[in-house]
Amino acid sequence: GAGVGLVSIACCLLGAAKVVATDQKMMVDTMVANRNANHINETQLVVASLVWNEIEEFENENNYDVILVSDCLNPVYGEDNCKDLAHVLSFVMNRTNAQMTCYIAYEERCGEELKEGHLSLYELMFSLLKGSYVSECMLTDGMKTIYCIKKKL
């Protein structure tokens, strides 16, 4: 989720015409307050509640160019989180334009020690995507990596 909306607000302030920020219902008021504090109107930054495993019920007809994901794959959230994130990304990417790009910032953490033959949380999530995608490592800094996911053309 978008958390307090920092990345979404930065995108707006850097010139994005429209940004949709989603998180669980308990975060919506905080995102709205932060949007207002930064003098961003509600048509440029749309704030909405979204539970990943309920994406089919999400009322949104937007066509996205980019999805930004950060700090959403974490051992604390468990492996079901990988399945839920893969489900929402598959749903959105399969109904959006073919050139859409998803960037995922991922950090391997304590408690995620990989045994031989086991997948990282990112690899597990990517393996669960429904559709035909390619993943590219864009940047690595120690245990932190930014991946780019696109539909295979």
C-alpha positions as protocol buffer text, in pm:
chain_id: "A"
residue {
  index: 1
  type: GLY
  ca { x: 0 y: 0 z: 0 }
}
residue {
  index: 2
  type: ALA
  ca { x: 89 y: 366 z: -26 }
}
residue {
  index: 3
  type: GLY
  ca { x: 127 y: 408 z: 350 }
}
residue {
  index: 4
  type: VAL
  ca { x: 122 y: 779 z: 432 }
}
residue {
  index: 5
  type: GLY
  ca { x: 137 y: 866 z: 61 }
}
residue {
  index: 6
  type: LEU
  ca { x: 494 y: 1001 z: 45 }
}
residue {
  index: 7
  type: VAL
  ca { x: 587 y: 846 z: -292 }
}
residue {
  index: 8
  type: SER
  ca { x: 248 y: 940 z: -440 }
}
residue {
  index: 9
  type: ILE
  ca { x: 285 y: 1300 z: -324 }
}
residue {
  index: 10
  type: ALA
  ca { x: 639 y: 1316 z: -464 }
}
residue {
  index: 11
  type: CYS
  ca { x: 510 y: 1191 z: -801 }
}
residue {
  index: 12
  type: CYS
  ca { x: 246 y: 1466 z: -804 }
}
residue {
  index: 13
  type: LEU
  ca { x: 493 y: 1738 z: -705 }
}
residue {
  index: 14
  type: LEU
  ca { x: 728 y: 1616 z: -981 }
}
residue {
  index: 15
  type: GLY
  ca { x: 454 y: 1660 z: -1241 }
}
residue {
  index: 16
  type: ALA
  ca { x: 251 y: 1341 z: -1270 }
}
residue {
  index: 17
  type: ALA
  ca { x: -88 y: 1434 z: -1414 }
}
residue {
  index: 18
  type: LYS
  ca { x: -276 y: 1173 z: -1210 }
}
residue {
  index: 19
  type: VAL
  ca { x: -172 y: 940 z: -930 }
}
residue {
  index: 20
  type: VAL
  ca { x: -386 y: 678 z: -757 }
}
residue {
  index: 21
  type: ALA
  ca { x: -265 y: 594 z: -405 }
}
residue {
  index: 22
  type: THR
  ca { x: -415 y: 290 z: -233 }
}
residue {
  index: 23
  type: ASP
  ca { x: -378 y: 127 z: 104 }
}
residue {
  index: 24
  type: GLN
  ca { x: -592 y: -33 z: 370 }
}
residue {
  index: 25
  type: LYS
  ca { x: -887 y: 172 z: 493 }
}
residue {
  index: 26
  type: MET
  ca { x: -709 y: 275 z: 815 }
}
residue {
  index: 27
  type: MET
  ca { x: -450 y: 472 z: 608 }
}
residue {
  index: 28
  type: VAL
  ca { x: -691 y: 669 z: 386 }
}
residue {
  index: 29
  type: ASP
  ca { x: -747 y: 963 z: 625 }
}
residue {
  index: 30
  type: THR
  ca { x: -371 y: 1003 z: 673 }
}
residue {
  index: 31
  type: MET
  ca { x: -310 y: 1004 z: 296 }
}
residue {
  index: 32
  type: VAL
  ca { x: -588 y: 1261 z: 244 }
}
residue {
  index: 33
  type: ALA
  ca { x: -444 y: 1483 z: 520 }
}
residue {
  index: 34
  type: ASN
  ca { x: -96 y: 1462 z: 365 }
}
residue {
  index: 35
  type: ARG
  ca { x: -236 y: 1534 z: 17 }
}
residue {
  index: 36
  type: ASN
  ca { x: -412 y: 1843 z: 155 }
}
residue {
  index: 37
  type: ALA
  ca { x: -104 y: 1957 z: 350 }
}
residue {
  index: 38
  type: ASN
  ca { x: 90 y: 1953 z: 22 }
}
residue {
  index: 39
  type: HIS
  ca { x: -180 y: 2149 z: -165 }
}
residue {
  index: 40
  type: ILE
  ca { x: -249 y: 1872 z: -416 }
}
residue {
  index: 41
  type: ASN
  ca { x: -604 y: 1848 z: -546 }
}
residue {
  index: 42
  type: GLU
  ca { x: -810 y: 1530 z: -533 }
}
residue {
  index: 43
  type: THR
  ca { x: -821 y: 1491 z: -911 }
}
residue {
  index: 44
  type: GLN
  ca { x: -441 y: 1481 z: -935 }
}
residue {
  index: 45
  type: LEU
  ca { x: -400 y: 1249 z: -633 }
}
residue {
  index: 46
  type: VAL
  ca { x: -685 y: 1004 z: -592 }
}
residue {
  index: 47
  type: VAL
  ca { x: -678 y: 827 z: -255 }
}
residue {
  index: 48
  type: ALA
  ca { x: -864 y: 499 z: -216 }
}
residue {
  index: 49
  type: SER
  ca { x: -894 y: 199 z: 10 }
}
residue {
  index: 50
  type: LEU
  ca { x: -777 y: -129 z: -139 }
}
residue {
  index: 51
  type: VAL
  ca { x: -728 y: -473 z: 11 }
}
residue {
  index: 52
  type: TRP
  ca { x: -511 y: -671 z: -231 }
}
residue {
  index: 53
  type: ASN
  ca { x: -707 y: -994 z: -220 }
}
residue {
  index: 54
  type: GLU
  ca { x: -1024 y: -795 z: -301 }
}
residue {
  index: 55
  type: ILE
  ca { x: -892 y: -621 z: -617 }
}
residue {
  index: 56
  type: GLU
  ca { x: -1185 y: -742 z: -830 }
}
residue {
  index: 57
  type: GLU
  ca { x: -1415 y: -525 z: -615 }
}
residue {
  index: 58
  type: PHE
  ca { x: -1196 y: -215 z: -655 }
}
residue {
  index: 59
  type: GLU
  ca { x: -1398 y: 45 z: -847 }
}
residue {
  index: 60
  type: ASN
  ca { x: -1139 y: 201 z: -1071 }
}
residue {
  index: 61
  type: GLU
  ca { x: -1143 y: 230 z: -1447 }
}
residue {
  index: 62
  type: ASN
  ca { x: -804 y: 398 z: -1478 }
}
residue {
  index: 63
  type: ASN
  ca { x: -550 y: 292 z: -1736 }
}
residue {
  index: 64
  type: TYR
  ca { x: -211 y: 298 z: -1564 }
}
residue {
  index: 65
  type: ASP
  ca { x: 131 y: 365 z: -1712 }
}
residue {
  index: 66
  type: VAL
  ca { x: 337 y: 286 z: -1402 }
}
residue {
  index: 67
  type: ILE
  ca { x: 292 y: 101 z: -1074 }
}
residue {
  index: 68
  type: LEU
  ca { x: 536 y: 174 z: -791 }
}
residue {
  index: 69
  type: VAL
  ca { x: 576 y: -86 z: -515 }
}
residue {
  index: 70
  type: SER
  ca { x: 808 y: -46 z: -219 }
}
residue {
  index: 71
  type: ASP
  ca { x: 846 y: -232 z: 108 }
}
residue {
  index: 72
  type: CYS
  ca { x: 553 y: -462 z: 33 }
}
residue {
  index: 73
  type: LEU
  ca { x: 748 y: -788 z: 37 }
}
residue {
  index: 74
  type: ASN
  ca { x: 864 y: -851 z: 390 }
}
residue {
  index: 75
  type: PRO
  ca { x: 901 y: -1174 z: 593 }
}
residue {
  index: 76
  type: VAL
  ca { x: 682 y: -1011 z: 860 }
}
residue {
  index: 77
  type: TYR
  ca { x: 386 y: -1018 z: 618 }
}
residue {
  index: 78
  type: GLY
  ca { x: 431 y: -1387 z: 533 }
}
residue {
  index: 79
  type: GLU
  ca { x: 425 y: -1573 z: 202 }
}
residue {
  index: 80
  type: ASP
  ca { x: 51 y: -1512 z: 154 }
}
residue {
  index: 81
  type: ASN
  ca { x: 148 y: -1150 z: 98 }
}
residue {
  index: 82
  type: CYS
  ca { x: 346 y: -1261 z: -211 }
}
residue {
  index: 83
  type: LYS
  ca { x: 36 y: -1433 z: -347 }
}
residue {
  index: 84
  type: ASP
  ca { x: -184 y: -1129 z: -279 }
}
residue {
  index: 85
  type: LEU
  ca { x: 63 y: -884 z: -438 }
}
residue {
  index: 86
  type: ALA
  ca { x: 104 y: -1111 z: -743 }
}
residue {
  index: 87
  type: HIS
  ca { x: -275 y: -1131 z: -771 }
}
residue {
  index: 88
  type: VAL
  ca { x: -326 y: -753 z: -767 }
}
residue {
  index: 89
  type: LEU
  ca { x: -37 y: -687 z: -1008 }
}
residue {
  index: 90
  type: SER
  ca { x: -164 y: -954 z: -1249 }
}
residue {
  index: 91
  type: PHE
  ca { x: -515 y: -811 z: -1234 }
}
residue {
  index: 92
  type: VAL
  ca { x: -406 y: -453 z: -1302 }
}
residue {
  index: 93
  type: MET
  ca { x: -135 y: -532 z: -1556 }
}
residue {
  index: 94
  type: ASN
  ca { x: -359 y: -766 z: -1756 }
}
residue {
  index: 95
  type: ARG
  ca { x: -633 y: -507 z: -1796 }
}
residue {
  index: 96
  type: THR
  ca { x: -408 y: -206 z: -1854 }
}
residue {
  index: 97
  type: ASN
  ca { x: -213 y: -90 z: -2156 }
}
residue {
  index: 98
  type: ALA
  ca { x: 57 y: -318 z: -2293 }
}
residue {
  index: 99
  type: GLN
  ca { x: 340 y: -73 z: -2221 }
}
residue {
  index: 100
  type: MET
  ca { x: 273 y: -48 z: -1850 }
}
residue {
  index: 101
  type: THR
  ca { x: 573 y: -83 z: -1619 }
}
residue {
  index: 102
  type: CYS
  ca { x: 588 y: -193 z: -1257 }
}
residue {
  index: 103
  type: TYR
  ca { x: 888 y: -100 z: -1041 }
}
residue {
  index: 104
  type: ILE
  ca { x: 937 y: -293 z: -719 }
}
residue {
  index: 105
  type: ALA
  ca { x: 1184 y: -185 z: -453 }
}
residue {
  index: 106
  type: TYR
  ca { x: 1274 y: -493 z: -253 }
}
residue {
  index: 107
  type: GLU
  ca { x: 1508 y: -554 z: 39 }
}
residue {
  index: 108
  type: GLU
  ca { x: 1607 y: -898 z: 164 }
}
residue {
  index: 109
  type: ARG
  ca { x: 1577 y: -891 z: 540 }
}
residue {
  index: 110
  type: CYS
  ca { x: 1667 y: -1091 z: 845 }
}
residue {
  index: 111
  type: GLY
  ca { x: 1439 y: -1389 z: 871 }
}
residue {
  index: 112
  type: GLU
  ca { x: 1447 y: -1440 z: 495 }
}
residue {
  index: 113
  type: GLU
  ca { x: 1759 y: -1652 z: 485 }
}
residue {
  index: 114
  type: LEU
  ca { x: 1752 y: -1848 z: 163 }
}
residue {
  index: 115
  type: LYS
  ca { x: 1826 y: -2215 z: 170 }
}
residue {
  index: 116
  type: GLU
  ca { x: 1958 y: -2373 z: -147 }
}
residue {
  index: 117
  type: GLY
  ca { x: 1673 y: -2417 z: -393 }
}
residue {
  index: 118
  type: HIS
  ca { x: 1441 y: -2173 z: -213 }
}
residue {
  index: 119
  type: LEU
  ca { x: 1311 y: -1853 z: -372 }
}
residue {
  index: 120
  type: SER
  ca { x: 1341 y: -1502 z: -231 }
}
residue {
  index: 121
  type: LEU
  ca { x: 1010 y: -1332 z: -158 }
}
residue {
  index: 122
  type: TYR
  ca { x: 1049 y: -1133 z: -482 }
}
residue {
  index: 123
  type: GLU
  ca { x: 1118 y: -1447 z: -684 }
}
residue {
  index: 124
  type: LEU
  ca { x: 820 y: -1619 z: -523 }
}
residue {
  index: 125
  type: MET
  ca { x: 591 y: -1323 z: -598 }
}
residue {
  index: 126
  type: PHE
  ca { x: 715 y: -1303 z: -959 }
}
residue {
  index: 127
  type: SER
  ca { x: 657 y: -1677 z: -1009 }
}
residue {
  index: 128
  type: LEU
  ca { x: 294 y: -1628 z: -901 }
}
residue {
  index: 129
  type: LEU
  ca { x: 212 y: -1357 z: -1159 }
}
residue {
  index: 130
  type: LYS
  ca { x: -65 y: -1467 z: -1396 }
}
residue {
  index: 131
  type: GLY
  ca { x: 43 y: -1381 z: -1749 }
}
residue {
  index: 132
  type: SER
  ca { x: 360 y: -1347 z: -1945 }
}
residue {
  index: 133
  type: TYR
  ca { x: 608 y: -1102 z: -1788 }
}
residue {
  index: 134
  type: VAL
  ca { x: 976 y: -1021 z: -1784 }
}
residue {
  index: 135
  type: SER
  ca { x: 1167 y: -906 z: -1478 }
}
residue {
  index: 136
  type: GLU
  ca { x: 1482 y: -696 z: -1497 }
}
residue {
  index: 137
  type: CYS
  ca { x: 1709 y: -591 z: -1214 }
}
residue {
  index: 138
  type: MET
  ca { x: 1748 y: -215 z: -1249 }
}
residue {
  index: 139
  type: LEU
  ca { x: 1966 y: -136 z: -946 }
}
residue {
  index: 140
  type: THR
  ca { x: 2125 y: -327 z: -661 }
}
residue {
  index: 141
  type: ASP
  ca { x: 2278 y: -177 z: -350 }
}
residue {
  index: 142
  type: GLY
  ca { x: 2371 y: -442 z: -94 }
}
residue {
  index: 143
  type: MET
  ca { x: 2051 y: -623 z: 1 }
}
residue {
  index: 144
  type: LYS
  ca { x: 1829 y: -364 z: -173 }
}
residue {
  index: 145
  type: THR
  ca { x: 1716 y: -413 z: -531 }
}
residue {
  index: 146
  type: ILE
  ca { x: 1483 y: -233 z: -770 }
}
residue {
  index: 147
  type: TYR
  ca { x: 1316 y: -458 z: -1024 }
}
residue {
  index: 148
  type: CYS
  ca { x: 1125 y: -365 z: -1336 }
}
residue {
  index: 149
  type: ILE
  ca { x: 837 y: -587 z: -1450 }
}
residue {
  index: 150
  type: LYS
  ca { x: 677 y: -557 z: -1793 }
}
residue {
  index: 151
  type: LYS
  ca { x: 448 y: -767 z: -2008 }
}
residue {
  index: 152
  type: LYS
  ca { x: 629 y: -974 z: -2268 }
}
residue {
  index: 153
  type: LEU
  ca { x: 553 y: -829 z: -2608 }
}
